[in-house]
Amino acid sequence: MQVSVRDNNVDQALRALKKKLQREGVFREMKLKQHFEKPSEKNAREKAESIRRTRKLARKKAEREG
């Protein structure tokens, strides 16, 4: 992953790098790998995420329709 630094503006380059890492899911992956997660816990987490995602999509769809 590369970020170009223009005019010695390191702060702007760091912000751009953090955004790229966030989009790629690197921070989320690091957080998940900090400790071992049992397969049953992983399944429960993924199921909860799926439910949350479908509810969010339904909410957005309802807002668009009025």
Short mmCIF file of C-alpha atoms in Angstrom, two decimals:
data_model
loop_
_atom_site.label_atom_id
_atom_site.label_comp_id
_atom_site.label_asym_id
_atom_site.label_seq_id
_atom_site.Cartn_x
_atom_site.Cartn_y
_atom_site.Cartn_z
CA MET A 1 0.00 0.00 0.00
CA GLN A 2 1.43 3.36 -0.98
CA VAL A 3 0.62 6.92 -0.03
CA SER A 4 2.43 9.81 -1.63
CA VAL A 5 3.56 12.67 0.59
CA ARG A 6 3.14 16.06 -1.05
CA ASP A 7 4.82 19.25 0.16
CA ASN A 8 6.17 17.46 3.25
CA ASN A 9 2.62 17.21 4.61
CA VAL A 10 2.96 14.08 6.74
CA ASP A 11 -0.33 14.59 8.57
CA GLN A 12 -2.31 14.47 5.35
CA ALA A 13 -0.41 11.36 4.22
CA LEU A 14 -1.14 9.63 7.54
CA ARG A 15 -4.85 10.40 7.21
CA ALA A 16 -4.86 8.99 3.68
CA LEU A 17 -3.04 5.86 4.86
CA LYS A 18 -5.50 5.32 7.71
CA LYS A 19 -8.43 5.66 5.30
CA LYS A 20 -6.91 3.11 2.94
CA LEU A 21 -6.25 0.67 5.79
CA GLN A 22 -9.82 1.14 7.03
CA ARG A 23 -11.27 0.46 3.56
CA GLU A 24 -9.15 -2.68 3.18
CA GLY A 25 -10.34 -3.98 6.56
CA VAL A 26 -6.87 -4.24 8.05
CA PHE A 27 -7.84 -2.74 11.42
CA ARG A 28 -10.83 -5.08 11.73
CA GLU A 29 -8.68 -8.09 10.88
CA MET A 30 -6.04 -7.08 13.45
CA LYS A 31 -8.71 -6.72 16.11
CA LEU A 32 -10.12 -10.16 15.34
CA LYS A 33 -6.68 -11.79 15.48
CA GLN A 34 -5.72 -10.33 18.87
CA HIS A 35 -7.09 -13.41 20.62
CA PHE A 36 -8.33 -16.87 19.70
CA GLU A 37 -11.99 -17.09 18.85
CA LYS A 38 -13.74 -20.42 19.26
CA PRO A 39 -15.61 -21.65 16.18
CA SER A 40 -18.95 -21.41 18.01
CA GLU A 41 -18.19 -17.79 18.96
CA LYS A 42 -17.20 -17.03 15.38
CA ASN A 43 -20.46 -18.48 14.05
CA ALA A 44 -22.49 -16.51 16.58
CA ARG A 45 -20.65 -13.27 15.70
CA GLU A 46 -21.08 -13.80 11.97
CA LYS A 47 -24.78 -14.59 12.41
CA ALA A 48 -25.27 -11.43 14.49
CA GLU A 49 -23.41 -9.36 11.89
CA SER A 50 -25.62 -10.80 9.15
CA ILE A 51 -28.79 -9.95 11.06
CA ARG A 52 -27.49 -6.44 11.75
CA ARG A 53 -26.60 -5.95 8.09
CA THR A 54 -30.02 -7.12 6.81
CA ARG A 55 -31.85 -4.89 9.31
CA LYS A 56 -29.73 -1.92 8.27
CA LEU A 57 -30.48 -2.53 4.59
CA ALA A 58 -34.20 -2.89 5.33
CA ARG A 59 -34.14 0.37 7.29
CA LYS A 60 -32.42 2.21 4.43
CA LYS A 61 -34.85 0.76 1.93
CA ALA A 62 -37.83 1.85 4.05
CA GLU A 63 -36.41 5.39 4.33
CA ARG A 64 -36.01 5.64 0.56
CA GLU A 65 -39.57 4.51 -0.10
CA GLY A 66 -40.97 6.96 2.37
#
